[in-house]
Amino acid sequence: MEKVTLNVQGMSCNHCVNAVEGSVGGLTGIHTVKVNLKAATVDVEFNPQQVSLEKIKETIDDQGFDVK
């Protein structure tokens, strides 16, 4: 498993949290995903043999948020 913390701009409410956690959590190979609104971060633990970091970032971007 690989762990990464992504800086994500534009998240401001529980709907944002649910959108990111639900979409990323639905990807194959995701073990855990946790949004921290105050810090504007998303912690993801994933299997890099099943899902790429780029795919995770793209999924967050598709929800309307800016991944730094």
C-alpha atoms as a PDB file:
ATOM      1  CA  MET A   1       0.000   0.000   0.000  1.00  0.00           C
ATOM      2  CA  GLU A   2       1.062   3.543  -0.695  1.00  0.00           C
ATOM      3  CA  LYS A   3      -0.042   6.596   1.286  1.00  0.00           C
ATOM      4  CA  VAL A   4      -0.262  10.128  -0.080  1.00  0.00           C
ATOM      5  CA  THR A   5      -1.631  13.456   1.131  1.00  0.00           C
ATOM      6  CA  LEU A   6      -3.016  15.667  -1.616  1.00  0.00           C
ATOM      7  CA  ASN A   7      -3.642  19.397  -1.289  1.00  0.00           C
ATOM      8  CA  VAL A   8      -7.119  20.051  -2.669  1.00  0.00           C
ATOM      9  CA  GLN A   9      -8.605  23.520  -3.124  1.00  0.00           C
ATOM     10  CA  GLY A  10     -12.317  24.308  -3.292  1.00  0.00           C
ATOM     11  CA  MET A  11     -13.708  21.972  -0.632  1.00  0.00           C
ATOM     12  CA  SER A  12     -15.899  23.860   1.834  1.00  0.00           C
ATOM     13  CA  CYS A  13     -18.678  21.637   3.208  1.00  0.00           C
ATOM     14  CA  ASN A  14     -19.820  18.120   4.022  1.00  0.00           C
ATOM     15  CA  HIS A  15     -21.181  17.720   0.497  1.00  0.00           C
ATOM     16  CA  CYS A  16     -17.634  18.307  -0.765  1.00  0.00           C
ATOM     17  CA  VAL A  17     -16.300  15.703   1.668  1.00  0.00           C
ATOM     18  CA  ASN A  18     -18.897  13.155   0.561  1.00  0.00           C
ATOM     19  CA  ALA A  19     -18.248  13.866  -3.131  1.00  0.00           C
ATOM     20  CA  VAL A  20     -14.498  13.335  -2.815  1.00  0.00           C
ATOM     21  CA  GLU A  21     -14.596  10.402  -0.384  1.00  0.00           C
ATOM     22  CA  GLY A  22     -17.363   8.686  -2.369  1.00  0.00           C
ATOM     23  CA  SER A  23     -15.803   9.093  -5.802  1.00  0.00           C
ATOM     24  CA  VAL A  24     -12.242   8.224  -4.777  1.00  0.00           C
ATOM     25  CA  GLY A  25     -13.416   5.469  -2.422  1.00  0.00           C
ATOM     26  CA  GLY A  26     -15.276   3.855  -5.320  1.00  0.00           C
ATOM     27  CA  LEU A  27     -12.094   3.317  -7.321  1.00  0.00           C
ATOM     28  CA  THR A  28     -10.573  -0.168  -7.411  1.00  0.00           C
ATOM     29  CA  GLY A  29      -7.452  -0.345  -5.261  1.00  0.00           C
ATOM     30  CA  ILE A  30      -8.401   2.354  -2.740  1.00  0.00           C
ATOM     31  CA  HIS A  31      -7.940   1.226   0.857  1.00  0.00           C
ATOM     32  CA  THR A  32      -8.843   4.448   2.698  1.00  0.00           C
ATOM     33  CA  VAL A  33      -9.672   8.038   1.797  1.00  0.00           C
ATOM     34  CA  LYS A  34     -10.104  10.823   4.358  1.00  0.00           C
ATOM     35  CA  VAL A  35     -10.829  14.497   3.689  1.00  0.00           C
ATOM     36  CA  ASN A  36      -9.657  17.197   6.113  1.00  0.00           C
ATOM     37  CA  LEU A  37     -11.622  20.350   5.303  1.00  0.00           C
ATOM     38  CA  LYS A  38      -9.632  22.632   7.640  1.00  0.00           C
ATOM     39  CA  ALA A  39      -6.293  21.598   6.167  1.00  0.00           C
ATOM     40  CA  ALA A  40      -7.687  21.334   2.599  1.00  0.00           C
ATOM     41  CA  THR A  41      -6.112  17.899   2.237  1.00  0.00           C
ATOM     42  CA  VAL A  42      -7.137  14.409   1.189  1.00  0.00           C
ATOM     43  CA  ASP A  43      -5.263  11.447   2.666  1.00  0.00           C
ATOM     44  CA  VAL A  44      -5.397   8.372   0.448  1.00  0.00           C
ATOM     45  CA  GLU A  45      -4.045   4.879   1.044  1.00  0.00           C
ATOM     46  CA  PHE A  46      -4.069   2.827  -2.144  1.00  0.00           C
ATOM     47  CA  ASN A  47      -2.580  -0.099  -4.021  1.00  0.00           C
ATOM     48  CA  PRO A  48      -0.482   1.412  -6.848  1.00  0.00           C
ATOM     49  CA  GLN A  49      -0.720  -1.855  -8.784  1.00  0.00           C
ATOM     50  CA  GLN A  50      -4.499  -1.365  -9.053  1.00  0.00           C
ATOM     51  CA  VAL A  51      -4.925   2.415  -9.337  1.00  0.00           C
ATOM     52  CA  SER A  52      -2.533   5.218 -10.262  1.00  0.00           C
ATOM     53  CA  LEU A  53      -2.026   8.451  -8.366  1.00  0.00           C
ATOM     54  CA  GLU A  54      -2.936  10.265 -11.591  1.00  0.00           C
ATOM     55  CA  LYS A  55      -6.294   8.457 -11.698  1.00  0.00           C
ATOM     56  CA  ILE A  56      -6.975   9.513  -8.089  1.00  0.00           C
ATOM     57  CA  LYS A  57      -6.136  13.146  -8.893  1.00  0.00           C
ATOM     58  CA  GLU A  58      -8.273  13.016 -12.046  1.00  0.00           C
ATOM     59  CA  THR A  59     -11.218  11.648 -10.047  1.00  0.00           C
ATOM     60  CA  ILE A  60     -10.970  14.517  -7.533  1.00  0.00           C
ATOM     61  CA  ASP A  61     -10.645  17.012 -10.382  1.00  0.00           C
ATOM     62  CA  ASP A  62     -13.773  15.532 -12.008  1.00  0.00           C
ATOM     63  CA  GLN A  63     -15.690  16.449  -8.827  1.00  0.00           C
ATOM     64  CA  GLY A  64     -14.818  20.120  -9.450  1.00  0.00           C
ATOM     65  CA  PHE A  65     -11.878  20.525  -7.080  1.00  0.00           C
ATOM     66  CA  ASP A  66      -8.332  21.663  -7.804  1.00  0.00           C
ATOM     67  CA  VAL A  67      -5.612  19.185  -6.828  1.00  0.00           C
ATOM     68  CA  LYS A  68      -2.227  20.824  -6.126  1.00  0.00           C
END
